Amino acid sequence: MTTTIPHWLSKQAEIAPDQTAVELTDGSYLTFKELQEKSQSYAKKLGTLGVVKGDHVGILSENSVPMMITIHALSYIGAVGVLLNVRLTASELNYQLNDADVSVLLVSASQQQRANELKVKMVVELTEIENNPESSVALQEEIQLDSLFTIMYTSGTTGFPKGVMHTYGNHWWSAIGSALNLGLHKEDKWLAALPLFHVSGFSILMRSAIYGMPVFLLEKFDVKTVQTAIFQKGVTILSVVTVMLQQLLEELGEKVYPEHFRCMLLGGGPAPQSLLQTTKGKGIPVFQSFGMTETASQIVTLSARDALEKVGSAGKALPPAQLRISRPDKDGIGEIWVKGPMVTNGYFKKEDATNKAMQEGWLATGDLGYVDEEGFLYVVERRTDLIISGGENIYPSEIESVLSAFTGVREVGVTGQVDPIWGSKPVAFLVVDDFITVDMIEKYAQEKLAAYKVPAAFHFVTSLPRNASNKLQRNKLLDLLN
Amino acid sequence: MTTTIPHWLSKQAEIAPDQTAVELTDGSYLTFKELQEKSQSYAKKLGTLGVVKGDHVGILSENSVPMMITIHALSYIGAVGVLLNVRLTASELNYQLNDADVSVLLVSASQQQRANELKVKMVVELTEIENNPESSVALQEEIQLDSLFTIMYTSGTTGFPKGVMHTYGNHWWSAIGSALNLGLHKEDKWLAALPLFHVSGFSILMRSAIYGMPVFLLEKFDVKTVQTAIFQKGVTILSVVTVMLQQLLEELGEKVYPEHFRCMLLGGGPAPQSLLQTTKGKGIPVFQSFGMTETASQIVTLSARDALEKVGSAGKALPPAQLRISRPDKDGIGEIWVKGPMVTNGYFKKEDATNKAMQEGWLATGDLGYVDEEGFLYVVERRTDLIISGGENIYPSEIESVLSAFTGVREVGVTGQVDPIWGSKPVAFLVVDDFITVDMIEKYAQEKLAAYKVPAAFHFVTSLPRNASNKLQRNKLLDLLN
């Protein structure tokens, strides 16, 4: 039986109309009542543009209030939001637009200039929605938790980006799981500097609407702006990846965070012990977490209380979630499986990939890890060969698949190399025909791949390390440099 | 699609094994790990006694730790708990035991003496469960939210008690709705002085397991014990009915509640304005609420912030719930309808009553009220003729139906009369044959009705006020005394 709840934004507008829903660095803000009215108005205006219930609507935008309004507007129409990474190239975007059956694409002003490269029926600039008359489209007053709300792409080990489907329920349960773990205070204000097109940023929007909590929205991460928000604007919770935390600590110097700051939610891979030691005594309660697009954000979280005792651990599964290690080896290491109502039902139109990932009701994450005797998860290796660079997931197989399509490239292997700023950077190893130059390959890669995916180095080698069954051994690629 | 979550108590035992789950006045306590182990052990021992998944198991007990353990034990077996009011007479209990298909009845020591009057296959004293060997019954590791967990009786206007069915999901959503409204602090400790066999007390147990929060358990309400718990034992939240709040205020005198005390959740009818004025400046944030067994406790709650501005209001529907006034009259007054995932799916084996109460997905509460321009609910009249006496619901029709079965009684009308201590008390008006005396009727009533339902007075009259269609006008009964 599907569960029905009132539309969460309308509910907050009813309960706490004057509560701040979103606040910006310039001090401007929208209340929940204003956000509801704007979102409903956008919904009616999108109706005029032809958007109807069930449509798949692409959103390609940096963080902004119009983007936030548009996301809620889609929920009032009952349309599905396809959240697109602004850092992707036109060809990467076209793959996703086509795969996700996107009919209308909503873009920020800065993205509009490349709209003509994008293959989609209609492109509308976000702030232009405002200029349309309101249609009489029927707005959703309730939310069916089983209904599809968003699609976000992730590549995984196959090299082909797959659209992770999230129902309203996935987002709801993720928000509730987080609240049960972190608590819920009426003074809470969550800073969103992570992109809203990733689930790590998007989930903050959801928590805002579900808790009735203000979100402090940044277009992008900026150390000084974030510090000001924490010290002077009452921000109590911040979601970061390791590189951001490092920058914040450097800027912080001898200062200590104010007492109202109660949670630094750290995602995107385990933090180095030295970093955690530095947070000690600085009023920075770090909550390490493990999650992925498929789990609608964090699903395993380490409380600040245990942070230093369990360095390197991602913690325990959130209250509505379960965790287990599949087929552990003699050291207890095996594939991390998770289960819970925040976990996706699968990939859009990818039945095989879905069946492979979802086993007996559990999501096989592809990541390896173990659980200690007290039940804490340690992630030993993120999804085979996954490179996490400044919080962005990079899949070697995706880069290899693009580079190998270039005439003259015979073999390609990509792996991550330690980077002092971004944590890791992709580097490529290629077996090529004589006429190929690094410049040619680099230029081609820049055309085809988002900047953060373009290898930091292209090494020409005579052969790639392969195992007995001729499978590429990415973990041995860096040995070629010695 | 049914939602599956890990068993909530096992989850807390995993996340916070050493956290206190239940604390008693003598300072003794059980951690979540201990409560889980005890509950699982009880489940296996109940298995030895023949209790299996799907069984309906009666619980007849005053608040106690063994009662609490037993409730969780039933959830590990997958059995259904039928929560029985210890104040009921044997004949009232037999009606419910039979109606709810109870096979095994678990009783407290003080209830055991009347066990031979109860018509049920097996009666076991709660603390005797311990003495049995453990069976190898398979314990539930997960909870299906759609599954039936408890049955609690309510009479309603029909005079026949009806078993309200609660799924695990009803209890879960009630707890989550409360947390979204009241917030969730890691220092929270909720005092349960209301009986666990009523949903008002039972829901505190659920919140404890779902939040990982200690419950401070009292066998029954006692002013001094409650004050000590608030002042010295760190209790932060207390659920009360009006009469309890009055007693607490009297005892409090000039003192002020400590700062950690953050919520006085007040149910069982609106509080008098004078009472609310007295709480002002005493550190008592009163949250008035409206709810019933069918809504798994509060479904509409008035925040402390609005308490004095909106005196007499029950507040707004909790985040996952909706509220509307059905067929309002010219003053906006109509029947209060509510909807949400905490609302029961219906009455056990009472399809007609269920269909009558559940309309278009909404629960027709039978109570009258209106919603002001800011969305606050005002309850004008509880379920037609409902008498609320010290937090217990008393239905005139039920008493009338019992009294009219006495030979010599021709007509009966029951209504509530204001009582300085209990808020209201039932009084009966009877048309009887000459040979009947008040003593005869009173003795009979004491045999058949729980003490709190026995009318405080029996008035013999020559006729009852009736309308044109001969329907009893209970609201005119008291006029007969003038």
PDB file of N, CA, C and O in Angstrom, chain A residues 31 34 57 59 68 121 168 197 201 226 256 285 291 318 347 407 411 419 421 444:
ATOM      1  N   THR A  31      10.553  32.946   2.858  1.00  0.00           N
ATOM      2  CA  THR A  31       9.900  32.146   3.892  1.00  0.00           C
ATOM      3  C   THR A  31       9.285  30.911   3.223  1.00  0.00           C
ATOM      4  O   THR A  31       9.205  30.833   1.991  1.00  0.00           O
ATOM      5  N   GLU A  34       6.449  31.997   1.093  1.00  0.00           N
ATOM      6  CA  GLU A  34       6.895  32.588  -0.174  1.00  0.00           C
ATOM      7  C   GLU A  34       7.432  31.515  -1.125  1.00  0.00           C
ATOM      8  O   GLU A  34       7.152  31.533  -2.330  1.00  0.00           O
ATOM      9  N   VAL A  57      11.866  16.336 -16.893  1.00  0.00           N
ATOM     10  CA  VAL A  57      12.350  17.694 -17.117  1.00  0.00           C
ATOM     11  C   VAL A  57      13.798  17.811 -16.645  1.00  0.00           C
ATOM     12  O   VAL A  57      14.087  17.562 -15.465  1.00  0.00           O
ATOM     13  N   ILE A  59      17.219  19.614 -15.505  1.00  0.00           N
ATOM     14  CA  ILE A  59      17.629  20.857 -14.837  1.00  0.00           C
ATOM     15  C   ILE A  59      19.149  20.916 -14.903  1.00  0.00           C
ATOM     16  O   ILE A  59      19.835  20.010 -14.444  1.00  0.00           O
ATOM     17  N   MET A  68      16.052  26.016  -7.025  1.00  0.00           N
ATOM     18  CA  MET A  68      15.353  25.419  -5.880  1.00  0.00           C
ATOM     19  C   MET A  68      13.832  25.492  -6.082  1.00  0.00           C
ATOM     20  O   MET A  68      13.109  24.510  -5.867  1.00  0.00           O
ATOM     21  N   LYS A 121      14.120  18.872 -27.144  1.00  0.00           N
ATOM     22  CA  LYS A 121      13.046  19.594 -27.844  1.00  0.00           C
ATOM     23  C   LYS A 121      12.983  21.061 -27.465  1.00  0.00           C
ATOM     24  O   LYS A 121      12.884  21.939 -28.303  1.00  0.00           O
ATOM     25  N   TYR A 168       9.840   9.918  -4.117  1.00  0.00           N
ATOM     26  CA  TYR A 168       9.681  10.867  -3.009  1.00  0.00           C
ATOM     27  C   TYR A 168      10.027  10.168  -1.696  1.00  0.00           C
ATOM     28  O   TYR A 168      10.623  10.756  -0.799  1.00  0.00           O
ATOM     29  N   PHE A 197      22.602  19.443  -7.901  1.00  0.00           N
ATOM     30  CA  PHE A 197      22.401  18.382  -8.898  1.00  0.00           C
ATOM     31  C   PHE A 197      23.003  17.059  -8.434  1.00  0.00           C
ATOM     32  O   PHE A 197      22.782  16.036  -9.061  1.00  0.00           O
ATOM     33  N   GLY A 201      23.862  17.536  -2.228  1.00  0.00           N
ATOM     34  CA  GLY A 201      23.274  18.860  -2.087  1.00  0.00           C
ATOM     35  C   GLY A 201      21.760  18.803  -2.124  1.00  0.00           C
ATOM     36  O   GLY A 201      21.068  19.445  -1.330  1.00  0.00           O
ATOM     37  N   VAL A 226      31.699  30.518   3.687  1.00  0.00           N
ATOM     38  CA  VAL A 226      31.219  29.469   4.583  1.00  0.00           C
ATOM     39  C   VAL A 226      31.548  29.828   6.034  1.00  0.00           C
ATOM     40  O   VAL A 226      30.694  29.706   6.929  1.00  0.00           O
ATOM     41  N   VAL A 256      38.117  28.952  16.957  1.00  0.00           N
ATOM     42  CA  VAL A 256      37.283  27.800  17.314  1.00  0.00           C
ATOM     43  C   VAL A 256      35.856  28.087  16.851  1.00  0.00           C
ATOM     44  O   VAL A 256      35.398  29.226  16.943  1.00  0.00           O
ATOM     45  N   PRO A 285      32.360  19.159  15.357  1.00  0.00           N
ATOM     46  CA  PRO A 285      31.951  17.758  15.487  1.00  0.00           C
ATOM     47  C   PRO A 285      31.809  17.155  14.084  1.00  0.00           C
ATOM     48  O   PRO A 285      30.884  17.480  13.351  1.00  0.00           O
ATOM     49  N   GLY A 291      27.851   6.904   1.589  1.00  0.00           N
ATOM     50  CA  GLY A 291      26.599   6.906   0.844  1.00  0.00           C
ATOM     51  C   GLY A 291      26.908   7.050  -0.617  1.00  0.00           C
ATOM     52  O   GLY A 291      28.063   7.181  -1.020  1.00  0.00           O
ATOM     53  N   LEU A 318      22.119   4.039   9.313  1.00  0.00           N
ATOM     54  CA  LEU A 318      21.099   4.906   9.910  1.00  0.00           C
ATOM     55  C   LEU A 318      19.897   4.070  10.362  1.00  0.00           C
ATOM     56  O   LEU A 318      19.686   2.967   9.854  1.00  0.00           O
ATOM     57  N   TYR A 347      17.803   1.570 -11.763  1.00  0.00           N
ATOM     58  CA  TYR A 347      18.262   2.512 -12.780  1.00  0.00           C
ATOM     59  C   TYR A 347      17.213   2.637 -13.872  1.00  0.00           C
ATOM     60  O   TYR A 347      16.624   1.636 -14.296  1.00  0.00           O
ATOM     61  N   THR A 407      40.844   7.393 -32.820  1.00  0.00           N
ATOM     62  CA  THR A 407      41.613   6.598 -33.788  1.00  0.00           C
ATOM     63  C   THR A 407      43.110   6.661 -33.463  1.00  0.00           C
ATOM     64  O   THR A 407      43.659   7.751 -33.287  1.00  0.00           O
ATOM     65  N   GLU A 411      45.052   0.814 -26.620  1.00  0.00           N
ATOM     66  CA  GLU A 411      44.646   0.363 -25.279  1.00  0.00           C
ATOM     67  C   GLU A 411      44.721   1.550 -24.327  1.00  0.00           C
ATOM     68  O   GLU A 411      45.598   2.397 -24.469  1.00  0.00           O
ATOM     69  N   ASP A 419      46.506  13.350  -5.022  1.00  0.00           N
ATOM     70  CA  ASP A 419      46.639  14.776  -5.311  1.00  0.00           C
ATOM     71  C   ASP A 419      46.475  15.529  -3.998  1.00  0.00           C
ATOM     72  O   ASP A 419      45.525  15.275  -3.247  1.00  0.00           O
ATOM     73  N   ILE A 421      45.573  18.479  -3.227  1.00  0.00           N
ATOM     74  CA  ILE A 421      44.386  19.330  -3.060  1.00  0.00           C
ATOM     75  C   ILE A 421      43.092  18.529  -3.208  1.00  0.00           C
ATOM     76  O   ILE A 421      42.201  18.584  -2.374  1.00  0.00           O
ATOM     77  N   TYR A 444      41.195  16.101 -27.422  1.00  0.00           N
ATOM     78  CA  TYR A 444      40.027  15.245 -27.621  1.00  0.00           C
ATOM     79  C   TYR A 444      39.310  14.982 -26.288  1.00  0.00           C
ATOM     80  O   TYR A 444      38.084  15.096 -26.165  1.00  0.00           O
TER      81      TYR A 444
END
